[in-house]
Amino acid sequence: MPDHPEPPPPRARHFIQQIVDADNASGKFGGRVHTRFPPEPNGYLHIGHCKSICLNFGLAQEFGGTFNLRFDDTNPVKEEQEYVDAIKADVKWLGAAFDGGPNAGGLFFASDYFDQMYTWAEELVSKGKAYICDLSGDEMSKMRGDTKAPAQSPFRDRSVDENLRLLRAMRAGDFPNGAKTLRAKIDLASPNFTLRDPVMYRIVHAAHHNTGEKWCIYPMYDYAHCLEDAIEGITHSICTLEFRNNRPLYDWFLDSLGFDFPKRPQQIEFARLNLTYTVMSKRFLLSLVQQKLVTGWDDPRMPTITGLRRRGYTPESIRALCDDVGVTGQDSVIDVSRLENALRDHLNKTAPRFMAVLRPVRLIIENWPEGKVDELDAVNNPEDVARGLPPTTRKVPFTRDLFIEQDDFMETPAKKFFRLTPGQEVRLRWAYFVRCTGVEKDAAGNITAVRATYDPATRGGDAPPGPNGEPPRKVKGTIHWVSASHCKTAEVRLFDRLFKTPEPGAATGNYLDDLNPNSLEVIPLARIEPALAAEAKVEDRVQFERLGYFCVDQDTKPGALVFNRTVTLKDTWAREAAKE
Ligand code: ATP
Ligand code: MG
């Protein structure tokens, strides 16, 4: 039986698919589709980047095209090899196969093009389209003006020869940081600020993770990016909306260097992914790490790919979210519960279920003989249709001494409390009906055990029909349990959202003011059923019945399992919001 028996309803093609359709129809790129994902290696990737990766890789897949992973590593100061390695692993994990498979374009580094970019910079100088400017950064911003036409740089009219000589001296290391820049000579009166003689190269005496000490001048984003795209033969250069104003500049450099279709890339902007309760900028995420407000980039509360992965997210669920939110040209904020729901949908079908008790209290079955063990059959995942029928099962040992969840018992029950309370009968999942007979307490009056009797006729979890064909007796509640003598212990980490407000920082301007102080609760001694303890490997994803989806954390050591709660079974935040 196929995984998804019903195909999803057809969906309108998004505006970038329509652009590619039109380009293919007109032959603008000779039928080629070549995309790239161009991260700067100055931090770990986050869920926002996933949208860009899925879009770019998805287009390559859909149109039989090619996808590159390219590091936009033009800034030596903030970039590190650690980030390069992590980004490669994250992109692969998400499923964008850049270095193998039918759409793989390969792995590239912008810094490998520094020689070519520099040659083109000399060409622009020779054409009178760029000049060396001695203004400081501050002077330049002032002179670029605000809304009125700005003052002209006193260096704008240097001769081509002088500009070439100075550019070569800049490259040779004759000047300190900030002493000079190479600027494009475009239009100081343009209403579009990016065209007001933008900087192309600046002096930075710093070692680069790839080129070492070779360069002391580095290209700026706007100059570098269009050329990186052109060198790689990118057709559709997709970026986020804040680059819309930069598009004329992207085109100006390509025009000035004589690039023409079909061997010229075009920039297309789309809306970035924003999520509620989440900060997404690498700068903010880095400061959470540096200030030790999280345990690292891979803290399961982080919206980084590595954090989501450690939390238990699947690549399928992240891709499903990106697909679900679609591609538009209008910025919006997506409710983080949509990400959580995408994960529930996937894990509901794929994660095997087990029983675990987080906060145990002992349940003694009075009429069960001491030492007797009944091996009951428990279904692994009733939703797992992919594995065919009948569903697979495992054995769960049932004994006289069990553990149940403390809050599944109330001595004085609240209204509509259908779980265990004196006199009431409940179903123990996969096992028997039990009726509560009382409690045991210590001298201080704390409950030390709950007592019950079981009905042997309900083995498997259902009552038989009455002797005269009456309908079987029903119970209102089902609770989970483990055998006290067979269960194993595990540490369980329960996470909540890292921020307690939908738009962190909205009220005070500082997102740290909205950190949720209770985003992590550690349960040192949860009890889990023996079959799970025997099988669990790091990154395995399971459901603990009634408690949520969990995955095995990398901190697990032999004999010391650690689980992360990935997500609860239902959206508890929605439930809380509904109560208010
Ligand atoms: P941040 O602002 O989080 O530091 P960035 O845009 O500086 O991110 P880059 O490494 O430059 O990070 O981004 C690589 C690619 O990912 C770019 O094409 C960028 O437009 C895209 N991208 C970044 N954030 C998002 C987002 N939230 N949604 C969609 N695409 C994004
Ligand atoms: Mg950036």
XYZ file of C-alpha atoms and ligand atoms in Angstrom:
612
model
C 0.000 0.000 0.000
C 1.439 3.440 -0.868
C 2.423 5.875 1.868
C -0.142 8.483 0.806
C -3.135 6.749 -0.741
C -4.847 10.042 -1.648
C -2.892 12.545 -3.742
C -2.977 16.099 -2.379
C -5.329 18.468 -4.222
C -3.642 20.354 -7.065
C -2.315 23.728 -6.066
C -1.877 26.972 -7.953
C 1.670 27.403 -9.191
C 3.513 30.017 -7.189
C 4.909 33.127 -8.821
C 8.467 31.817 -9.137
C 7.288 28.613 -10.819
C 5.353 30.850 -13.204
C 8.471 32.921 -13.946
C 10.436 29.747 -14.715
C 7.592 28.456 -16.896
C 7.676 31.716 -18.874
C 11.486 31.663 -19.141
C 11.389 28.104 -20.421
C 8.698 29.030 -22.940
C 10.672 32.029 -24.241
C 14.000 30.188 -24.192
C 15.581 32.960 -22.127
C 18.069 30.553 -20.557
C 17.992 27.965 -23.297
C 15.739 25.807 -21.132
C 18.207 25.641 -18.259
C 17.185 25.974 -14.613
C 20.108 26.404 -12.235
C 19.564 27.565 -8.661
C 21.755 27.934 -5.609
C 21.553 28.307 -1.853
C 24.157 30.905 -0.828
C 24.655 31.050 2.962
C 27.269 33.191 4.590
C 29.191 30.856 6.953
C 28.787 33.178 9.929
C 26.448 30.997 11.986
C 24.280 27.898 11.866
C 21.306 27.611 9.542
C 17.831 28.150 10.952
C 14.316 27.186 9.917
C 14.105 30.335 7.754
C 16.973 29.084 5.644
C 15.071 25.825 5.156
C 12.496 27.706 3.147
C 15.160 29.020 0.806
C 16.820 25.595 0.520
C 13.509 23.832 -0.193
C 12.526 26.453 -2.757
C 15.834 26.408 -4.617
C 16.306 22.648 -4.517
C 12.624 22.083 -5.259
C 12.815 24.170 -8.450
C 15.881 22.268 -9.616
C 14.044 18.988 -8.988
C 10.815 20.077 -10.613
C 12.428 21.396 -13.784
C 15.179 18.794 -14.119
C 17.692 21.499 -13.256
C 20.746 21.898 -11.092
C 21.255 23.069 -7.508
C 24.476 24.460 -6.017
C 25.439 24.952 -2.418
C 27.619 28.031 -2.412
C 29.265 29.648 0.553
C 29.066 33.399 0.246
C 32.280 33.724 2.198
C 33.415 37.224 1.347
C 33.780 38.521 4.901
C 36.878 37.094 6.619
C 36.094 38.418 10.078
C 32.894 36.614 11.052
C 33.291 33.375 9.137
C 34.526 30.065 10.457
C 35.207 26.540 9.279
C 32.919 25.198 12.030
C 29.993 26.933 10.320
C 30.978 25.650 6.879
C 30.978 22.054 8.135
C 27.704 22.444 10.011
C 25.930 24.061 7.061
C 26.984 21.289 4.672
C 25.661 18.658 7.061
C 22.406 20.546 7.648
C 21.653 21.090 3.951
C 22.239 17.389 3.291
C 20.100 16.329 6.221
C 17.227 18.430 4.932
C 17.463 16.480 1.681
C 18.929 19.039 -0.742
C 21.493 16.757 -2.385
C 24.027 19.257 -3.722
C 26.855 16.794 -4.235
C 25.191 13.655 -5.542
C 22.035 12.635 -7.371
C 20.263 13.957 -10.448
C 20.114 17.647 -9.456
C 23.490 18.019 -7.798
C 25.431 21.051 -9.003
C 28.172 20.827 -6.420
C 29.751 22.710 -3.562
C 31.255 26.141 -4.242
C 32.983 28.945 -2.382
C 32.699 32.593 -3.421
C 36.252 33.037 -2.155
C 37.462 30.760 -4.972
C 36.395 33.536 -7.366
C 38.385 36.346 -5.744
C 40.908 36.459 -8.605
C 38.195 36.666 -11.248
C 36.265 39.291 -9.292
C 39.381 41.384 -8.949
C 40.101 41.163 -12.672
C 36.580 42.415 -13.345
C 37.082 45.225 -10.832
C 40.100 46.416 -12.824
C 37.982 46.174 -15.961
C 35.331 48.439 -14.421
C 38.002 50.917 -13.347
C 39.441 50.884 -16.870
C 35.990 51.581 -18.287
C 35.681 54.601 -15.966
C 32.921 52.839 -14.019
C 34.640 52.626 -10.643
C 36.974 54.803 -8.603
C 39.063 54.778 -5.482
C 37.586 56.907 -2.715
C 39.450 58.075 0.395
C 36.392 59.021 2.429
C 35.879 57.240 5.725
C 32.742 55.176 6.239
C 31.142 57.956 8.280
C 31.978 60.693 5.802
C 30.672 58.569 3.005
C 27.321 57.878 4.688
C 26.902 61.582 5.392
C 27.750 62.547 1.842
C 25.542 59.878 0.300
C 22.808 62.009 1.827
C 19.328 61.214 2.956
C 16.492 62.000 0.603
C 18.109 64.907 -1.164
C 20.820 64.526 -3.753
C 24.079 64.065 -1.878
C 27.381 65.853 -2.156
C 29.865 64.384 -4.578
C 32.974 62.641 -3.277
C 36.057 64.815 -3.920
C 37.719 61.653 -5.281
C 35.080 60.845 -7.894
C 36.953 62.392 -10.783
C 40.291 60.667 -10.368
C 41.785 59.513 -13.656
C 41.572 55.894 -14.750
C 45.333 55.575 -14.407
C 45.376 56.896 -10.882
C 42.457 54.658 -9.921
C 44.191 51.602 -11.324
C 47.427 52.457 -9.549
C 45.605 52.956 -6.236
C 43.533 49.777 -6.616
C 46.719 47.768 -7.161
C 48.337 49.447 -4.180
C 45.235 48.625 -2.105
C 45.503 45.018 -3.144
C 49.244 44.988 -2.402
C 48.526 45.984 1.190
C 49.887 49.545 1.059
C 47.016 51.027 3.083
C 45.518 50.322 6.495
C 41.954 49.123 7.064
C 39.389 51.724 6.097
C 41.842 54.090 4.363
C 40.307 53.640 0.938
C 37.481 51.893 -0.875
C 36.712 51.029 -4.460
C 33.314 52.495 -5.389
C 31.111 51.982 -8.415
C 30.486 55.227 -10.299
C 26.751 55.135 -10.856
C 24.391 57.904 -9.798
C 24.696 59.992 -6.656
C 21.275 61.512 -7.227
C 19.415 58.222 -7.625
C 16.291 57.894 -5.481
C 17.477 54.308 -4.953
C 20.202 54.592 -2.318
C 21.917 51.399 -3.326
C 22.874 53.103 -6.612
C 24.585 56.076 -4.951
C 28.129 54.985 -5.771
C 28.136 51.848 -3.590
C 31.353 50.383 -2.223
C 32.675 47.387 -4.196
C 35.842 46.601 -2.228
C 37.082 47.476 1.233
C 40.418 46.952 2.952
C 40.407 44.285 5.670
C 43.742 42.976 6.861
C 42.511 39.640 8.162
C 43.094 35.972 7.404
C 40.297 34.218 5.525
C 39.189 30.645 6.310
C 39.796 29.621 2.674
C 42.272 32.069 1.108
C 44.394 32.675 4.200
C 46.567 35.818 3.966
C 46.345 36.134 0.187
C 43.914 39.043 0.196
C 43.635 42.239 2.201
C 40.804 43.658 0.102
C 37.422 41.927 0.085
C 34.424 42.436 -2.215
C 31.096 43.676 -0.859
C 27.929 41.575 -1.155
C 26.337 43.531 -3.998
C 29.392 43.382 -6.218
C 30.249 39.786 -5.366
C 26.883 38.091 -5.452
C 25.851 38.756 -9.041
C 29.309 37.694 -10.225
C 29.218 34.478 -8.185
C 25.892 33.696 -9.836
C 27.240 34.528 -13.293
C 30.368 32.408 -12.826
C 28.309 29.373 -11.788
C 25.793 29.804 -14.595
C 22.899 30.400 -12.207
C 19.668 31.230 -14.018
C 17.269 32.164 -11.221
C 19.007 33.853 -8.293
C 16.451 33.763 -5.536
C 16.799 35.984 -2.481
C 14.573 37.534 0.154
C 12.523 40.718 -0.250
C 14.920 43.072 1.518
C 17.148 42.806 -1.557
C 14.514 44.236 -3.885
C 16.220 47.657 -3.925
C 19.535 45.986 -4.691
C 18.268 44.394 -7.880
C 19.124 47.423 -10.111
C 22.638 47.257 -8.719
C 22.832 43.499 -9.380
C 21.872 44.260 -12.964
C 24.198 47.272 -13.252
C 27.290 45.198 -12.518
C 26.257 42.488 -14.986
C 25.425 45.092 -17.656
C 28.690 46.920 -17.106
C 30.657 43.718 -17.519
C 28.750 42.749 -20.661
C 26.800 39.704 -19.452
C 23.804 38.811 -21.563
C 21.174 36.070 -21.624
C 21.231 33.111 -21.789
C 24.458 33.360 -19.729
C 23.313 35.898 -17.232
C 21.477 35.317 -13.958
C 18.341 37.150 -12.882
C 17.456 38.043 -9.322
C 14.004 37.172 -7.971
C 12.852 38.131 -4.474
C 10.438 36.187 -2.272
C 9.086 36.604 1.263
C 11.206 35.251 4.082
C 9.778 32.770 6.530
C 9.009 34.262 9.939
C 7.586 32.228 12.821
C 5.836 33.335 15.973
C 7.634 32.759 19.309
C 10.914 32.551 17.401
C 13.911 34.754 16.698
C 15.489 33.910 13.418
C 18.436 36.166 12.803
C 21.833 34.470 13.061
C 23.059 37.480 15.018
C 20.413 36.963 17.721
C 20.929 33.215 17.780
C 24.679 33.703 18.162
C 24.144 35.943 21.157
C 21.868 33.349 22.806
C 24.750 30.899 22.428
C 27.437 33.345 23.573
C 25.467 34.437 26.624
C 24.890 30.767 27.473
C 21.113 31.241 27.521
C 20.991 27.975 25.599
C 23.460 25.094 25.687
C 24.685 25.684 22.130
C 23.602 26.045 18.505
C 22.153 22.541 18.796
C 20.132 23.192 21.934
C 16.789 21.470 21.214
C 14.984 24.770 21.899
C 16.865 26.581 19.112
C 15.211 27.144 15.712
C 18.445 26.048 14.041
C 18.379 22.985 11.801
C 20.772 21.236 14.160
C 18.599 22.178 17.161
C 15.401 21.022 15.449
C 17.096 17.775 14.479
C 18.246 17.139 18.027
C 14.773 18.014 19.252
C 13.422 15.211 17.059
C 12.163 17.061 13.994
C 12.218 15.099 10.755
C 13.389 16.546 7.419
C 10.026 15.476 5.982
C 8.093 17.616 8.459
C 10.223 20.708 7.811
C 9.833 20.261 4.068
C 6.092 19.833 4.560
C 5.907 23.127 6.454
C 7.825 24.962 3.721
C 5.482 23.501 1.165
C 2.442 24.349 3.258
C 3.340 28.043 3.735
C 4.016 28.445 0.030
C 6.045 31.034 -1.848
C 4.845 34.622 -2.016
C 6.120 38.130 -2.509
C 4.481 39.440 0.655
C 6.074 39.177 4.108
C 4.019 37.475 6.808
C 4.467 35.699 10.120
C 3.545 32.025 10.303
C 2.177 30.547 13.516
C 4.820 28.204 14.944
C 2.047 25.690 15.673
C 1.969 24.972 11.925
C 5.524 23.685 12.177
C 4.569 21.591 15.210
C 1.514 20.223 13.423
C 3.567 19.254 10.376
C 5.755 17.235 12.719
C 2.791 15.597 14.484
C 1.381 14.565 11.103
C 4.611 12.851 10.173
C 5.401 11.239 13.530
C 1.828 10.051 13.990
C 2.387 7.745 11.019
C 6.020 6.840 11.578
C 6.909 6.844 15.280
C 6.398 3.547 17.142
C 4.535 3.902 20.418
C 5.670 2.868 23.848
C 4.554 3.413 27.416
C 6.549 5.604 29.762
C 5.673 7.148 33.113
C 7.198 10.532 33.812
C 6.092 11.139 37.416
C 5.479 7.690 38.877
C 3.270 6.553 41.710
C 2.999 2.852 42.560
C -0.175 0.971 41.682
C -0.644 -2.349 43.504
C -3.011 -4.918 41.966
C -4.301 -6.648 45.123
C -5.736 -9.729 43.446
C -2.707 -10.373 41.184
C -0.394 -13.060 42.549
C 3.029 -11.939 43.737
C 5.699 -12.893 41.122
C 3.278 -13.707 38.290
C 4.090 -12.067 34.912
C 1.625 -11.777 32.015
C 3.195 -10.895 28.656
C 0.596 -8.772 26.890
C 0.518 -7.764 23.235
C 0.767 -4.048 22.509
C 0.325 -2.551 19.048
C 3.393 -0.600 17.928
C 1.624 1.965 15.790
C -2.003 1.617 14.683
C -1.489 4.543 12.251
C 1.444 2.993 10.466
C -0.264 1.957 7.269
C 2.969 1.856 5.306
C 3.996 -1.368 6.968
C 0.815 -3.117 5.958
C -1.590 -5.235 7.948
C -1.825 -6.498 10.582
C 0.004 -3.948 12.744
C 3.143 -5.174 14.436
C 3.081 -5.786 18.171
C 5.470 -6.211 21.037
C 5.223 -7.833 24.464
C 4.639 -5.736 27.572
C 5.069 -7.430 30.969
C 2.210 -6.991 33.470
C 2.803 -7.658 37.171
C 1.326 -6.989 40.608
C 3.400 -3.813 41.115
C 3.024 -1.152 38.455
C 3.802 2.528 38.039
C 1.214 4.979 36.796
C 1.350 8.749 36.353
C 0.729 10.661 39.618
C -1.808 12.903 37.949
C -3.802 9.932 36.656
C -4.964 9.453 40.259
C -7.028 11.787 42.442
C -8.153 10.825 45.909
C -10.867 13.465 45.827
C -11.712 13.680 42.161
C -12.476 16.877 40.312
C -15.615 16.974 38.180
C -15.339 14.865 35.022
C -12.210 13.119 36.270
C -12.428 9.806 34.431
C -9.138 8.336 35.536
C -8.256 6.509 38.741
C -10.082 7.483 41.923
C -11.461 5.335 44.765
C -14.304 3.144 43.494
C -13.815 4.032 39.794
C -12.767 1.609 37.062
C -10.304 2.448 34.244
C -8.544 0.583 31.490
C -4.815 0.004 31.749
C -3.678 0.342 28.145
C -3.304 -3.062 26.401
C -3.899 -4.818 29.747
C -6.935 -5.028 32.049
C -9.725 -3.015 33.624
C -8.787 -2.134 37.213
C -10.968 -0.678 39.963
C -9.392 1.530 42.629
C -9.802 0.232 46.179
C -7.843 2.822 48.162
C -4.473 4.396 48.871
C -1.486 3.899 51.146
C 0.038 6.917 52.875
C 3.147 7.668 54.877
C 3.131 9.268 58.342
C 3.040 12.743 56.776
C -0.068 11.838 54.804
C 1.618 11.621 51.387
C 0.311 8.964 49.031
C 2.882 6.177 48.673
C 0.776 3.729 46.639
C -2.602 3.357 45.010
C -4.413 0.020 45.371
C -6.747 -1.662 42.891
C -8.192 -4.972 41.775
C -8.235 -6.221 38.186
C -10.886 -8.084 36.207
C -9.375 -11.212 34.563
C -12.136 -11.171 31.911
C -10.822 -7.908 30.448
C -7.421 -9.162 29.317
C -6.196 -7.121 26.331
C -8.151 -4.093 27.468
C -11.801 -4.853 26.648
C -14.672 -6.394 28.577
C -16.476 -9.382 27.027
C -20.204 -9.151 26.190
C -22.558 -10.051 29.032
C -23.801 -13.681 29.470
C -27.046 -12.868 27.657
C -25.425 -10.898 24.837
C -25.541 -7.551 26.664
C -23.077 -4.981 25.282
C -19.660 -5.111 26.919
C -19.060 -3.014 30.009
C -17.316 0.274 29.189
C -14.889 2.504 31.073
C -14.409 6.192 30.483
C -10.670 6.413 30.993
C -7.551 4.649 29.698
C -4.221 5.228 31.393
C -0.679 4.096 30.666
C 1.545 2.164 33.028
C 4.764 0.176 33.314
C 5.702 -2.836 35.391
C 7.697 -1.662 38.431
C 9.969 -4.698 38.357
C 10.606 -4.666 34.588
C 10.779 -0.969 33.705
C 14.023 0.920 33.112
C 14.808 4.488 34.047
C 15.570 7.373 31.715
C 16.157 11.090 31.937
C 13.478 13.024 30.098
C 13.828 16.650 29.039
C 10.606 18.548 28.532
C 10.848 21.707 26.456
C 8.615 24.663 26.110
C 8.913 27.565 23.710
C 12.093 29.561 24.193
C 10.118 32.817 24.095
C 6.858 33.458 25.857
C 5.471 36.052 23.457
C 4.539 35.646 19.781
C 6.832 38.447 18.675
C 9.890 38.403 20.952
C 11.096 41.923 21.721
C 7.969 43.646 20.400
C 7.229 45.389 23.713
C 10.681 46.516 24.842
C 12.848 46.252 21.741
C 14.950 43.558 23.429
C 13.986 40.005 22.575
C 15.780 38.754 25.699
C 13.069 40.392 27.819
C 10.666 37.813 26.436
C 12.735 34.712 27.136
C 10.600 32.002 28.719
C 12.276 31.206 32.067
C 10.580 27.781 32.137
C 11.526 26.466 28.734
C 13.281 23.376 30.103
C 12.176 20.880 32.740
C 14.325 17.849 33.463
C 12.769 14.645 34.790
C 15.709 12.627 36.073
C 13.957 9.321 36.728
C 11.166 8.574 34.320
C 10.199 4.888 33.947
C 10.038 3.341 30.474
C 8.905 -0.052 29.284
C 11.694 -2.602 28.792
C 11.177 -3.106 25.037
C 12.001 0.566 24.427
C 15.077 0.530 26.639
C 16.382 -2.489 24.738
C 16.052 -0.868 21.287
C 16.645 2.862 21.666
C 19.432 4.477 19.612
C 20.359 8.152 19.403
C 17.911 10.096 17.163
C 15.218 7.389 17.319
C 11.795 8.985 17.432
C 8.961 7.417 19.399
C 5.628 8.265 20.892
C 5.143 7.873 24.621
C 1.465 7.076 24.739
C -0.592 10.058 25.924
C 2.552 12.145 26.612
C 3.874 13.194 23.243
C 6.611 12.445 20.737
C 10.117 11.954 22.072
C 13.518 11.256 20.615
C 16.710 9.798 22.014
C 19.174 12.589 22.774
C 22.859 12.490 21.900
C 23.717 12.766 25.609
C 22.589 9.141 25.977
C 25.289 6.851 27.387
C 25.202 3.060 27.744
C 22.639 2.313 30.437
C 21.689 6.008 30.790
C 19.059 6.926 28.248
C 18.122 10.574 27.695
C 14.942 11.529 25.842
C 13.859 14.906 24.507
C 10.190 15.655 24.230
C 9.890 16.786 20.625
C 6.282 17.933 20.844
C 3.153 17.123 22.808
C 0.374 15.133 21.135
C -1.950 18.123 21.006
C -1.272 21.822 20.766
C -1.267 22.686 24.490
C -0.699 26.391 23.761
C -3.914 26.537 21.757
C -5.718 24.829 24.655
C -4.312 27.372 27.163
C -5.250 30.258 24.887
C -8.796 28.906 24.566
C -9.176 28.792 28.374
C -8.242 32.465 28.790
P 20.087 36.010 8.982
O 19.465 37.346 8.725
O 19.255 35.075 9.756
O 21.463 36.121 9.518
P 20.957 35.868 6.329
O 19.987 36.234 5.271
O 21.974 36.857 6.693
O 20.169 35.333 7.573
P 22.470 34.158 4.699
O 23.467 33.143 5.088
O 22.965 35.362 3.988
O 21.695 34.539 5.989
O 21.264 33.494 3.909
C 21.381 32.526 2.918
C 20.093 32.508 2.129
O 18.994 32.196 2.967
C 19.802 33.871 1.524
O 19.407 33.672 0.196
C 18.679 34.401 2.359
O 17.874 35.266 1.611
C 17.954 33.128 2.788
N 17.226 33.321 4.043
C 17.717 33.771 5.208
N 16.747 33.872 6.136
C 15.606 33.466 5.542
C 14.246 33.340 5.971
N 13.870 33.657 7.202
N 13.340 32.882 5.079
C 13.706 32.548 3.838
N 14.960 32.649 3.362
C 15.904 33.099 4.197
Mg 23.333 37.788 5.485
